[in-house]
C-alpha positions as protocol buffer text, in pm:
chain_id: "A"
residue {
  index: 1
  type: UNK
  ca { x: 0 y: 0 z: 0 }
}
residue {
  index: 2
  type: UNK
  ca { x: 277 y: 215 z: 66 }
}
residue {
  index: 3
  type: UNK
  ca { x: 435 y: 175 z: -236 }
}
residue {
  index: 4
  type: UNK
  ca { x: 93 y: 239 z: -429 }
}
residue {
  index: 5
  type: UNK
  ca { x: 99 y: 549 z: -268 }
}
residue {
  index: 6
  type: UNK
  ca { x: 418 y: 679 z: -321 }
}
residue {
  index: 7
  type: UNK
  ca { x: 344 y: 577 z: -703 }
}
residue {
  index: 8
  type: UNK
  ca { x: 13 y: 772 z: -701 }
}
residue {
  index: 9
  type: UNK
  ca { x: 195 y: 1051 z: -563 }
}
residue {
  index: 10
  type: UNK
  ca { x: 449 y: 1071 z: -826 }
}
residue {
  index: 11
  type: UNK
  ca { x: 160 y: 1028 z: -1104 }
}
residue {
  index: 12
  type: UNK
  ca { x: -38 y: 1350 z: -943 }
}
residue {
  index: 13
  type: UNK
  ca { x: 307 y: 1559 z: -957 }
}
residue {
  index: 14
  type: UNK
  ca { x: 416 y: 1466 z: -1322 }
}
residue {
  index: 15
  type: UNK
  ca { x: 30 y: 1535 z: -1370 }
}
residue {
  index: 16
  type: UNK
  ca { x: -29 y: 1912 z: -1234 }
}
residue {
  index: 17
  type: UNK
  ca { x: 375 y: 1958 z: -1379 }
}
residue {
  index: 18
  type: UNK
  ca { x: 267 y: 1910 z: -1738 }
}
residue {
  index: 19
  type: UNK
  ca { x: -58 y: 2072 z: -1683 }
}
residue {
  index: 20
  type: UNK
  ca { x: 168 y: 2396 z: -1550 }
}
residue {
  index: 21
  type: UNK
  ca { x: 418 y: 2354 z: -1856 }
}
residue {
  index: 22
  type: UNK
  ca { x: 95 y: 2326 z: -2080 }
}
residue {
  index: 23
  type: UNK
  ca { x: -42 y: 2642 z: -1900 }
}
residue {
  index: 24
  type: UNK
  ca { x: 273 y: 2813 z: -1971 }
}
residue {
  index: 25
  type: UNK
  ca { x: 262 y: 2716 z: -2339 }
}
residue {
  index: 26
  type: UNK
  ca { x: -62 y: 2846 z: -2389 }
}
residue {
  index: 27
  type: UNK
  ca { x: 29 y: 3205 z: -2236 }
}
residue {
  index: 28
  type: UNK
  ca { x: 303 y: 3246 z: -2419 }
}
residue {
  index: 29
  type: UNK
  ca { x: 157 y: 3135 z: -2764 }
}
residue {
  index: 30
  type: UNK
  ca { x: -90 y: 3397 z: -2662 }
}
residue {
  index: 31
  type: UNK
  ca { x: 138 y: 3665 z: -2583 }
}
residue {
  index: 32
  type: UNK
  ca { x: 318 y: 3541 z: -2936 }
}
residue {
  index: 33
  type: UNK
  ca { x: -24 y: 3595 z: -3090 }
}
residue {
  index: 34
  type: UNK
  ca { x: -56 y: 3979 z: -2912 }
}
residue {
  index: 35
  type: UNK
  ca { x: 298 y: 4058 z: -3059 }
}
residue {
  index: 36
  type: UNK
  ca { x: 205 y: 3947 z: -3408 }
}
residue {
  index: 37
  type: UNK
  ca { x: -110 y: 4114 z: -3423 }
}
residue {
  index: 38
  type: UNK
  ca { x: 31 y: 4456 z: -3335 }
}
residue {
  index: 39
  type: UNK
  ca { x: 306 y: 4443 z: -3574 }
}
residue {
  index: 40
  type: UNK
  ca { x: 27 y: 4333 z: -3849 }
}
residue {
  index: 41
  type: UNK
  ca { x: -179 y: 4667 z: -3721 }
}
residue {
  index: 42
  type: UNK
  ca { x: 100 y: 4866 z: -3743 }
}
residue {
  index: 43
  type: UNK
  ca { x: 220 y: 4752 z: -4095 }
}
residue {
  index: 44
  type: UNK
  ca { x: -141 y: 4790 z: -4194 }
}
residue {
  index: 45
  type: UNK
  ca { x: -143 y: 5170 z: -4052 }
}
residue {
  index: 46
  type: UNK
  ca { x: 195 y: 5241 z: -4294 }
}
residue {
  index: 47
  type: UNK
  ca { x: 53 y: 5126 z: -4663 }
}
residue {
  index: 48
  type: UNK
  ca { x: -288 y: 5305 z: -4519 }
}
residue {
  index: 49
  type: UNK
  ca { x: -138 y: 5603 z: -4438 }
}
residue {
  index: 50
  type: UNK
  ca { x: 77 y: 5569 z: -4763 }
}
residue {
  index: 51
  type: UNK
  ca { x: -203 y: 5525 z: -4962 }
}
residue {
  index: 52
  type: UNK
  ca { x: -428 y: 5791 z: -4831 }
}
residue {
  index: 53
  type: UNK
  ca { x: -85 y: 6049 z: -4882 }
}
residue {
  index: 54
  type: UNK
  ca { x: -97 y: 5911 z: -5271 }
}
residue {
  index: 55
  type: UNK
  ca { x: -429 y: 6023 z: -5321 }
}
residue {
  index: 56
  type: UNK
  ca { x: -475 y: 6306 z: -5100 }
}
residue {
  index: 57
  type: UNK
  ca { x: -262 y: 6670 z: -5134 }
}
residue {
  index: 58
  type: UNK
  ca { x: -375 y: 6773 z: -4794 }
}
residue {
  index: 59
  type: UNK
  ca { x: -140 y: 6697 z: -4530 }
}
residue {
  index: 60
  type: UNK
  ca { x: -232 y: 6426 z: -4280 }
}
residue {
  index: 61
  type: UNK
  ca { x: -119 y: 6519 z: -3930 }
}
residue {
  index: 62
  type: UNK
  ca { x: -338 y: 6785 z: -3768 }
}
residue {
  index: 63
  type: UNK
  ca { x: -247 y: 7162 z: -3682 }
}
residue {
  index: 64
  type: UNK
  ca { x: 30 y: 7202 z: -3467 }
}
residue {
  index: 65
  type: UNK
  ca { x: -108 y: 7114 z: -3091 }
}
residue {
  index: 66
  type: UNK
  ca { x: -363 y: 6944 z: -3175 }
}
residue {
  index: 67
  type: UNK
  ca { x: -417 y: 6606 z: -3028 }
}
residue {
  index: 68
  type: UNK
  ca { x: -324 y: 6327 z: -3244 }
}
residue {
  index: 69
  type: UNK
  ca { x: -474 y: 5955 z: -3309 }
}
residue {
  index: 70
  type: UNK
  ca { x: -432 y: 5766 z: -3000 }
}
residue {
  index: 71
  type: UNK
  ca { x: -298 y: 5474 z: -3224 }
}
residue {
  index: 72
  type: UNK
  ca { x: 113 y: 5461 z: -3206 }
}
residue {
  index: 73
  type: UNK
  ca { x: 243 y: 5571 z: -3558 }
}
residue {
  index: 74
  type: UNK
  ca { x: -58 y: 5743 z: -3688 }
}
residue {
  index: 75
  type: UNK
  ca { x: 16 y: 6117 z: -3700 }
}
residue {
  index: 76
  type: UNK
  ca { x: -352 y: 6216 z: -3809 }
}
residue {
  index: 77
  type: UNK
  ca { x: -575 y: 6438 z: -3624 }
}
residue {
  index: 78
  type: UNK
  ca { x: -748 y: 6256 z: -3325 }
}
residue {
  index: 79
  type: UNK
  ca { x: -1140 y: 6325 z: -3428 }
}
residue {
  index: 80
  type: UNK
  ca { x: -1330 y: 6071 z: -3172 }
}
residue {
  index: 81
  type: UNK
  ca { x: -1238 y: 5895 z: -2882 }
}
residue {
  index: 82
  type: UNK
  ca { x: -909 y: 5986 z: -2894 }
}
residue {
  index: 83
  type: UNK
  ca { x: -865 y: 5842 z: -3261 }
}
residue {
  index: 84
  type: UNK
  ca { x: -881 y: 5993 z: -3606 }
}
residue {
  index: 85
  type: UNK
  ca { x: -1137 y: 5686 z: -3722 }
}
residue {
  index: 86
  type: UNK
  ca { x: -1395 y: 5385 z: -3598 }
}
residue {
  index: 87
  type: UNK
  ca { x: -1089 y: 5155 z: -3735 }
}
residue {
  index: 88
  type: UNK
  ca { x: -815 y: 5289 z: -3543 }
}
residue {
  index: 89
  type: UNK
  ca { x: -1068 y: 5304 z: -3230 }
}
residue {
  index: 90
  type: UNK
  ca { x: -1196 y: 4943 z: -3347 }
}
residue {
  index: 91
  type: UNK
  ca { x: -827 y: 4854 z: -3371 }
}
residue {
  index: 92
  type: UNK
  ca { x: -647 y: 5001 z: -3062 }
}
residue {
  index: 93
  type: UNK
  ca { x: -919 y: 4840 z: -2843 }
}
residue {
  index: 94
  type: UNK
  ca { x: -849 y: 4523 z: -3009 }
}
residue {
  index: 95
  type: UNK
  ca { x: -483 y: 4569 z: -2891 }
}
residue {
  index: 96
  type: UNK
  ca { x: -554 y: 4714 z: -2515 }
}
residue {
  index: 97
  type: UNK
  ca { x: -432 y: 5060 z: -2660 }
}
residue {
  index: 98
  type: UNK
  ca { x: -611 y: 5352 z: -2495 }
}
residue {
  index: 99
  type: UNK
  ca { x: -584 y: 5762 z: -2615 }
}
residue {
  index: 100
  type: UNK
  ca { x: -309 y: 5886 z: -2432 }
}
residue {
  index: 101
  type: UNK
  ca { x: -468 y: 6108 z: -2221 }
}
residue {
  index: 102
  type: UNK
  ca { x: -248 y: 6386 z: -2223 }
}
residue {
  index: 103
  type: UNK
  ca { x: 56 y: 6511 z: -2404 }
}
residue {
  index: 104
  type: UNK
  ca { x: 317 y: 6377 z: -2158 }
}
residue {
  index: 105
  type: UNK
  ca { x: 190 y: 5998 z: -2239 }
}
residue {
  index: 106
  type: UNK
  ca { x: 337 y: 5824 z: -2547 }
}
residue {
  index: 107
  type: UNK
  ca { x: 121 y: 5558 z: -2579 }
}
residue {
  index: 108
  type: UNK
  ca { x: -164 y: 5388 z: -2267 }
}
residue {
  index: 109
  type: UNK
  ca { x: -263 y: 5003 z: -2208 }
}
residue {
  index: 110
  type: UNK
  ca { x: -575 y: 4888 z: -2089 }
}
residue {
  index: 111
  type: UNK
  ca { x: -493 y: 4569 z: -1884 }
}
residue {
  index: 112
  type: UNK
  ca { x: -736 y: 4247 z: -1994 }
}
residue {
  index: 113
  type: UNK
  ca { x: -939 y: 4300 z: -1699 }
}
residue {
  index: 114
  type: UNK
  ca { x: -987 y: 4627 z: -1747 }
}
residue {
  index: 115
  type: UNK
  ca { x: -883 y: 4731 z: -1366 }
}
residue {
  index: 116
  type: UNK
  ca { x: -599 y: 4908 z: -1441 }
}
residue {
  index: 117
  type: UNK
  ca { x: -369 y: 5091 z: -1683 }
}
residue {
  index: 118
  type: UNK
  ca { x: -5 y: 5167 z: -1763 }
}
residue {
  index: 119
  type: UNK
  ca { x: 68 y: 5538 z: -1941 }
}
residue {
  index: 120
  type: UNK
  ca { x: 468 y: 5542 z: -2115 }
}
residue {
  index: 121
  type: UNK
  ca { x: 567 y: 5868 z: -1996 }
}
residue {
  index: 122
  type: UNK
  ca { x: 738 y: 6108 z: -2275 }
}
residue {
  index: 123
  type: UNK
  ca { x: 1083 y: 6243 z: -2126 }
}
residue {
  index: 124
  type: UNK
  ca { x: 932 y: 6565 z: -2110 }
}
residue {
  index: 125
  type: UNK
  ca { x: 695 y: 6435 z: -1833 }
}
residue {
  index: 126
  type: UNK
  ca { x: 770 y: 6603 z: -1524 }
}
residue {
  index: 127
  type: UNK
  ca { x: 710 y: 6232 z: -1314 }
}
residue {
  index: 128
  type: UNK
  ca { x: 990 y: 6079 z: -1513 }
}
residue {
  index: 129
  type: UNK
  ca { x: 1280 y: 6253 z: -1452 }
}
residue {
  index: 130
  type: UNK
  ca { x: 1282 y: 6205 z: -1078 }
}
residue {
  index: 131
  type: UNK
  ca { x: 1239 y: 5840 z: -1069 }
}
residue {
  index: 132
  type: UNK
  ca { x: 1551 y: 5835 z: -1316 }
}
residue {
  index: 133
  type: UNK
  ca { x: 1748 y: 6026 z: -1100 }
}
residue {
  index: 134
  type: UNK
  ca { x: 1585 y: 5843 z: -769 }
}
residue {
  index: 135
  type: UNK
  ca { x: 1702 y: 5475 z: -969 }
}
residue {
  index: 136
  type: UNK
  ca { x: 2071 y: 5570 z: -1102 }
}
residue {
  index: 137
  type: UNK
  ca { x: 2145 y: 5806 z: -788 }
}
residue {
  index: 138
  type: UNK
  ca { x: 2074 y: 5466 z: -572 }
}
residue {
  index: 139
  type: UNK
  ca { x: 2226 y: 5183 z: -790 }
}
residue {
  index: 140
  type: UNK
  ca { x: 2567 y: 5173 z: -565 }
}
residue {
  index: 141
  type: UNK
  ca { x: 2661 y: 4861 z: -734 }
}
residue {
  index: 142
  type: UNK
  ca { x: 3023 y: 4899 z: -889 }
}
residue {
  index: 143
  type: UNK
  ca { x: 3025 y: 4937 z: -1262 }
}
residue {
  index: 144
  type: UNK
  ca { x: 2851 y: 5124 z: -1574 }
}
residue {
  index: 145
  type: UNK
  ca { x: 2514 y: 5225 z: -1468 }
}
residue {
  index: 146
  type: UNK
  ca { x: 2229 y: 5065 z: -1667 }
}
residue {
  index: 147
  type: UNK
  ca { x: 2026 y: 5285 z: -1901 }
}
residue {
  index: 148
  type: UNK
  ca { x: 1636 y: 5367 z: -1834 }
}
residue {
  index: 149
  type: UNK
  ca { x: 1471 y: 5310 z: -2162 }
}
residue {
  index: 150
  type: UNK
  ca { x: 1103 y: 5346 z: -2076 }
}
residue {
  index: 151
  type: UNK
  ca { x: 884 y: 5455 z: -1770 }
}
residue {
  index: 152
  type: UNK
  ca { x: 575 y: 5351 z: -1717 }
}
residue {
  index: 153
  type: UNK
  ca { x: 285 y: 5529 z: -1442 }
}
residue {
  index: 154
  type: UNK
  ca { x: 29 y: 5251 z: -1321 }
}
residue {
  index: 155
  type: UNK
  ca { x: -331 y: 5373 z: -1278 }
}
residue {
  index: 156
  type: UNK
  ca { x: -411 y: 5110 z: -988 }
}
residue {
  index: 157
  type: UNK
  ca { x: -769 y: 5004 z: -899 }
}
residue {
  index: 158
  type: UNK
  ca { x: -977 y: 5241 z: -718 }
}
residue {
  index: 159
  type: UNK
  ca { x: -993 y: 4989 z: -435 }
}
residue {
  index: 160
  type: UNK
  ca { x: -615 y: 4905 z: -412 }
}
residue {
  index: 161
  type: UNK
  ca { x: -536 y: 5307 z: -420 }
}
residue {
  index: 162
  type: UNK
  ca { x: -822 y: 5357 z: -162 }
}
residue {
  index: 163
  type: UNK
  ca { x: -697 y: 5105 z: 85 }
}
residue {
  index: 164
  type: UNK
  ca { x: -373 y: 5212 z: 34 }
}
residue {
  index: 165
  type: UNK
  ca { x: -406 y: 5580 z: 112 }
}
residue {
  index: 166
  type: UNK
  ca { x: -604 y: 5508 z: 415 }
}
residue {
  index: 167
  type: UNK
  ca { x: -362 y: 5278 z: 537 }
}
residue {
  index: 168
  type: UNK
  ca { x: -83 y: 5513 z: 476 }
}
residue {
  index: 169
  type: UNK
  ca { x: -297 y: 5805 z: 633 }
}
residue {
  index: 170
  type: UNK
  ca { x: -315 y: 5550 z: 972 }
}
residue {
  index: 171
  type: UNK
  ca { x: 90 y: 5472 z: 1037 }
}
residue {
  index: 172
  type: UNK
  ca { x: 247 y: 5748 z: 809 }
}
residue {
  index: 173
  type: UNK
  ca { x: 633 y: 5700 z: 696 }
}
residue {
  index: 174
  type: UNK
  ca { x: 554 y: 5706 z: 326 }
}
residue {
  index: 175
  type: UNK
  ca { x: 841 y: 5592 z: 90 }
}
residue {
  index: 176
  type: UNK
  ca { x: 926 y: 5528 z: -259 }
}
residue {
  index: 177
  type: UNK
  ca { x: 1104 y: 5192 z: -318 }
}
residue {
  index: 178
  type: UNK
  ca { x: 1201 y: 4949 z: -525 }
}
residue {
  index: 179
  type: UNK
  ca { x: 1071 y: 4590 z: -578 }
}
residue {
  index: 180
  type: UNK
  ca { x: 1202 y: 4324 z: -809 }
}
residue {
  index: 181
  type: UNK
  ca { x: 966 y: 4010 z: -967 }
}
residue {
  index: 182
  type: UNK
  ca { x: 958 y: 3761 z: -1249 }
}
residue {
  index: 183
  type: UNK
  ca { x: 761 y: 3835 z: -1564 }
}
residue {
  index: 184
  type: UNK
  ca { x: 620 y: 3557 z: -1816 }
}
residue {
  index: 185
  type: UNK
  ca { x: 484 y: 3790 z: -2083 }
}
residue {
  index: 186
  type: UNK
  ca { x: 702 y: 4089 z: -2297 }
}
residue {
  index: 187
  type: UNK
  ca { x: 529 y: 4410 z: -2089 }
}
residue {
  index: 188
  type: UNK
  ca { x: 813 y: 4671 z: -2048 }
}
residue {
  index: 189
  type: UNK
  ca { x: 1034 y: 4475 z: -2287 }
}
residue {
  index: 190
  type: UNK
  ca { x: 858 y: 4516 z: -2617 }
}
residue {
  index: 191
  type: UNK
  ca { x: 702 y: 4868 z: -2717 }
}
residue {
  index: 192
  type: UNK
  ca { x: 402 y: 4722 z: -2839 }
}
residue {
  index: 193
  type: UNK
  ca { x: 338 y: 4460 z: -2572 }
}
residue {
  index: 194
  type: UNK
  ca { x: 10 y: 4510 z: -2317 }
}
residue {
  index: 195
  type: UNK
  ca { x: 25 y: 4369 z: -1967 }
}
residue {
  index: 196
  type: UNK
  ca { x: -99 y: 4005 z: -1953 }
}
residue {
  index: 197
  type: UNK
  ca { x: -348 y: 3811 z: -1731 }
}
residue {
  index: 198
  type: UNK
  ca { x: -169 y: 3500 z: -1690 }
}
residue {
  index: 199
  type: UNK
  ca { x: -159 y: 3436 z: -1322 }
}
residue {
  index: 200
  type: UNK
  ca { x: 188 y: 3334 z: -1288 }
}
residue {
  index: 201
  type: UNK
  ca { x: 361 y: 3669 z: -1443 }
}
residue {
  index: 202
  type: UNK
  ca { x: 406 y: 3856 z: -1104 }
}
residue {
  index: 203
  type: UNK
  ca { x: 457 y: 4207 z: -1265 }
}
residue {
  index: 204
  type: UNK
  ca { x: 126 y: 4183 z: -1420 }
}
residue {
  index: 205
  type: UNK
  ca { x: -31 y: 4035 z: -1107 }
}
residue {
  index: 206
  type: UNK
  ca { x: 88 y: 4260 z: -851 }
}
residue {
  index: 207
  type: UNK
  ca { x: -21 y: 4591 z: -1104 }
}
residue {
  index: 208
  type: UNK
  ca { x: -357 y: 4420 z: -1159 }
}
residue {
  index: 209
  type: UNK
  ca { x: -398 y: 4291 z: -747 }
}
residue {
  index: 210
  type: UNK
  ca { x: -161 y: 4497 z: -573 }
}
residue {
  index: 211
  type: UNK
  ca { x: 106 y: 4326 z: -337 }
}
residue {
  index: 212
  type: UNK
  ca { x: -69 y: 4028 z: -162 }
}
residue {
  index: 213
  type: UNK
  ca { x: 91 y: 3844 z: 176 }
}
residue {
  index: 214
  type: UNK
  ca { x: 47 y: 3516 z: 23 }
}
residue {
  index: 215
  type: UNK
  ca { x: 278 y: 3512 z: -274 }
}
residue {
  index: 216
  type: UNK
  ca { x: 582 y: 3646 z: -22 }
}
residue {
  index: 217
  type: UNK
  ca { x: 855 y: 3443 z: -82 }
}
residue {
  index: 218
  type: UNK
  ca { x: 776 y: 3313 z: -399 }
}
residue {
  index: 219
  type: UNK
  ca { x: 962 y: 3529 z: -621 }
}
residue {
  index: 220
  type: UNK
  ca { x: 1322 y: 3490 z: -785 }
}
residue {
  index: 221
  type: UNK
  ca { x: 1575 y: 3293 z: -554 }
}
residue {
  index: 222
  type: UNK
  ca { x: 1320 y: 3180 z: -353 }
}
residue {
  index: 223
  type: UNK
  ca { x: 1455 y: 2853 z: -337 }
}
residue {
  index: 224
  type: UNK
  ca { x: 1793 y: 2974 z: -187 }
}
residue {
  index: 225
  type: UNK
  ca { x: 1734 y: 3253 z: -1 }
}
residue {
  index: 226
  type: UNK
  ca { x: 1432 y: 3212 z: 290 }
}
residue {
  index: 227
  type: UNK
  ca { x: 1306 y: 3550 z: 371 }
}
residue {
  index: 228
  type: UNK
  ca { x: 1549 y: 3727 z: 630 }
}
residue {
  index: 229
  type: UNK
  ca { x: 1298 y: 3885 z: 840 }
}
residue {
  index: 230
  type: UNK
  ca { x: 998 y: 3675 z: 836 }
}
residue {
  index: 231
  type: UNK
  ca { x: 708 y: 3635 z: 581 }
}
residue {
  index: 232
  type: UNK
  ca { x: 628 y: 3971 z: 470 }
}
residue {
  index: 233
  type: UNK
  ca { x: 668 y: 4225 z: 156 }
}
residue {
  index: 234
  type: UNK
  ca { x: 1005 y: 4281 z: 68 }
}
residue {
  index: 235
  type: UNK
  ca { x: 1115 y: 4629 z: -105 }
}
residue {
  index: 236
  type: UNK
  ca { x: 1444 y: 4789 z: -108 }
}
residue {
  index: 237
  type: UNK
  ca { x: 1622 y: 5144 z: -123 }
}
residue {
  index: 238
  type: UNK
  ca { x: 1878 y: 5036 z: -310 }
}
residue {
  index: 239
  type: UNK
  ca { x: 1761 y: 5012 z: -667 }
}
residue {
  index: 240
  type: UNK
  ca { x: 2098 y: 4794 z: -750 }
}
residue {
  index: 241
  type: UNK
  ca { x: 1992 y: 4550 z: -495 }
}
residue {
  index: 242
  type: UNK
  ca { x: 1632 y: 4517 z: -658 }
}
residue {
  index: 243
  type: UNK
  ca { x: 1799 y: 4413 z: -928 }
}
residue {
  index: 244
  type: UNK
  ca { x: 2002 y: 4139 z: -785 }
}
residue {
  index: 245
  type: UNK
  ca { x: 1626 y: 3952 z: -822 }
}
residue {
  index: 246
  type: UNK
  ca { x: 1534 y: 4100 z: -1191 }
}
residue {
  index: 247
  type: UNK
  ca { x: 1698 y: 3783 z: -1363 }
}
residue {
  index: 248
  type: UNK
  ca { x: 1329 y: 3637 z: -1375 }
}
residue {
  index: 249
  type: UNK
  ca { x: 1243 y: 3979 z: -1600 }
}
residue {
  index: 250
  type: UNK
  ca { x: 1511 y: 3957 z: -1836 }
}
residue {
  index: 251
  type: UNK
  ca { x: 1512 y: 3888 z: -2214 }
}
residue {
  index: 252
  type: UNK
  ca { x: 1721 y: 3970 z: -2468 }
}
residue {
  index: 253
  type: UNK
  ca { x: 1666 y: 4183 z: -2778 }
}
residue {
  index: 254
  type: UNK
  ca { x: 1968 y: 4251 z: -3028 }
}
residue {
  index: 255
  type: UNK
  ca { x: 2230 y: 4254 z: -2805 }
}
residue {
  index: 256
  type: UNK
  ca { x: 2125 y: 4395 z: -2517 }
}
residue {
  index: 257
  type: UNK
  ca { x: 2012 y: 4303 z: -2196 }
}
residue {
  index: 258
  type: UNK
  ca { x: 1644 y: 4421 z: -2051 }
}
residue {
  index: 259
  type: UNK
  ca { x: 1499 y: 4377 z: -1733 }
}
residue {
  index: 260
  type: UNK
  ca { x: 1174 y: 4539 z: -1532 }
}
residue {
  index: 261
  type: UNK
  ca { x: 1133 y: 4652 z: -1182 }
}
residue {
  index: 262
  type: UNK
  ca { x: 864 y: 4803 z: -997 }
}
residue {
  index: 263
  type: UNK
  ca { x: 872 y: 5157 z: -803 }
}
residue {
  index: 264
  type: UNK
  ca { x: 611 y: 5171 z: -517 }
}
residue {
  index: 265
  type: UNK
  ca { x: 498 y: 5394 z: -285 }
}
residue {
  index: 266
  type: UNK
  ca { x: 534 y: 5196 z: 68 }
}
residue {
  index: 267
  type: UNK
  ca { x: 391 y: 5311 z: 399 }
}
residue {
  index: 268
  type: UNK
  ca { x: 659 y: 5161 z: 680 }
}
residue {
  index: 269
  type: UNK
  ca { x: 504 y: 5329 z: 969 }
}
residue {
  index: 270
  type: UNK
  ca { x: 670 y: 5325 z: 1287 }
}
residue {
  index: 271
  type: UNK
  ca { x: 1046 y: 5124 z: 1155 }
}
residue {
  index: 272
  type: UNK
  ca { x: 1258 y: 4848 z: 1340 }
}
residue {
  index: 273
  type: UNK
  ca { x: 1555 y: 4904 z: 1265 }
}
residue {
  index: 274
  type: UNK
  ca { x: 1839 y: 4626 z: 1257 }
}
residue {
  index: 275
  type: UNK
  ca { x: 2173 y: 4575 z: 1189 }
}
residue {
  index: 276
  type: UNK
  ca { x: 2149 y: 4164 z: 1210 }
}
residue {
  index: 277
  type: UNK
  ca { x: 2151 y: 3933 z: 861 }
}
residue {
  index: 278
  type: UNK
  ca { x: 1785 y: 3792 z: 987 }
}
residue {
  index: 279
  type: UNK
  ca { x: 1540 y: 3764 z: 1222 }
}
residue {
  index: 280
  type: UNK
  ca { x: 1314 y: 3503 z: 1327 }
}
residue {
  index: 281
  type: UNK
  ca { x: 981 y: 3665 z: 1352 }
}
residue {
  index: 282
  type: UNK
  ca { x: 667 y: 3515 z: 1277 }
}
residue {
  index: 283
  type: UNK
  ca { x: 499 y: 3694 z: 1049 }
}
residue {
  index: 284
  type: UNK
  ca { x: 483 y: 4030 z: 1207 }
}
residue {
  index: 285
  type: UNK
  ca { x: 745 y: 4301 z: 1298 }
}
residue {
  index: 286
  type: UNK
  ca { x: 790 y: 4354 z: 1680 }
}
residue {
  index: 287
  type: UNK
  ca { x: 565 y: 4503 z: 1882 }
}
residue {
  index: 288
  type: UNK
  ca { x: 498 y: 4844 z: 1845 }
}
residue {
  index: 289
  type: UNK
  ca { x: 616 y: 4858 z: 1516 }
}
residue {
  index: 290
  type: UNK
  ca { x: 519 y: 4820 z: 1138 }
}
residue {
  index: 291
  type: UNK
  ca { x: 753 y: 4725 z: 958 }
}
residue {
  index: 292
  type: UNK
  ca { x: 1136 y: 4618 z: 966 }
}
residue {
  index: 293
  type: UNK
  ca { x: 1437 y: 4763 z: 806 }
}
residue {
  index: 294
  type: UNK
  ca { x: 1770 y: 4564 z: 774 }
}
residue {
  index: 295
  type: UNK
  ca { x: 2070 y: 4841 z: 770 }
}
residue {
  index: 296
  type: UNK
  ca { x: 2280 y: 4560 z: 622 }
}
């Protein structure tokens, strides 16, 4: 009987293990798919856009200031909805675009449940500069600094932002930090890529969910390193460090090297403070206090 057992045992784990590589598969054909489909859009915008030049003297783009098509690479006058046409509209919602809505945002995603959204800030946006200077100014890791290619602002939930805020209101000490995840689909990597709903990319998760207790510890290096001070939410103010756990995030286009990291606003309250490696707390920081800080 034992032996049946153990047998079963093994034939439920190779089970749910090819059911999660299957799972895998299916999000990244579908993220594949996303890609493609943009690139066919955009190709499609070009030879119309051509086409309508050829047979048209006017010029396309719209008077100087005016807002344009919310679609990326159409320069034409933005007539309804934030597009210059039904198509464009009909097409940009097919790809989770939204109109930027305002002249610092390059291009907006709608995420596939439709909770949140991520603006690409232009580097004439007055929110972008900062958190470049805030991320190079605290690398300290010894070397070439790495180059910021793209910003994105995430429009959280209404209920995430609301809890937030009044929880931050309540124990004060509000922060910006860093925080470091994996990421299954090409968000942040690729121009044209939309955040994802597959449940196992943690970039997408946490900006659709917010930071939940109950996937602490299951990020990158997991497996090696047990969480120092207890089961919590790690961040860091050391955006070098961060990126000690961005090897999950990485892919490689041409020949260089991308990752992603998060920037979150964290409310530590009233701070432990320690100078020791780790801690063995259960869950909570000590009494009378909200949070821990390791000045390792």
């Amino acid at each position: 009987l034992e032996g049946a057992a153990a047998a079963a045992r093994v034939t439920r784990t190779e089970a749910q293990e090819e059911f999660k590589d299957e799972r895998l598969a299916a999000a990244r054909e579908a993220q594949a798919a996303q890609d493609a489909d943009l690139a066919r859009a955009l190709q499609a915008d070009e030879e119309e856009a051509a086409r309508e030049e050829a047979a048209s003297p006017s010029p396309q783009p719209g008077p100087q200031g005016s807002p344009r098509c919310g679609l990326p690479g159409c320069i034409r006058r933005a007539e309804r909805h934030g597009f210059c046409s039904e198509l464009h509209f009909a097409r940009a919602r097919s790809l989770s675009i939204l109109a930027p809505p305002s002249d610092d945002i390059e291009r907006a995603f709608c995420a596939p449940s439709g909770t949140y959204a991520c603006l690409l800030l232009t580097r004439k946006s007055s929110d972008r500069q900062p958190l470049c200077d805030q991320f190079l100014q605290a690398w300290r890791k010894p070397g070439p600094q790495p180059r910021i290619e793209r910003v994105y602002r995430v429009v959280a939930d209404n209920r995430i932002r609301d809890r937030f805020e009044a929880y931050a209101a309540k124990v004060g000490n509000e922060r910006r930090r860093f925080h470091e995840t994996s990421l299954r689909c090409n968000f942040g990597i690729d121009l044209g890529a939309a955040p994802c709903a597959d449940p196992g990319c943690r970039i997408c998760s946490i900006m659709q969910g917010g930071f939940r207790l109950e996937h602490a510890g299951s990020g990158p290096l997991s497996a090696n390193r047990a969480n120092r001070y207890g089961n919590g939410l790690y961040f860091s103010a050391t955006s070098g460090k961060s990126n000690d756990y961005a090897y999950g995030s990485e892919r490689v286009r041409g020949n260089r090297n991308w990752r992603c990291l998060l920037v979150a606003s964290v409310a530590a309250g009233r701070a432990f403070r320690t100078e020791e490696v780790s801690l063995a707390l259960d869950g909570e920081p000590p009494d009378g206090h909200d949070s821990v800080v390791g000045e390792v």
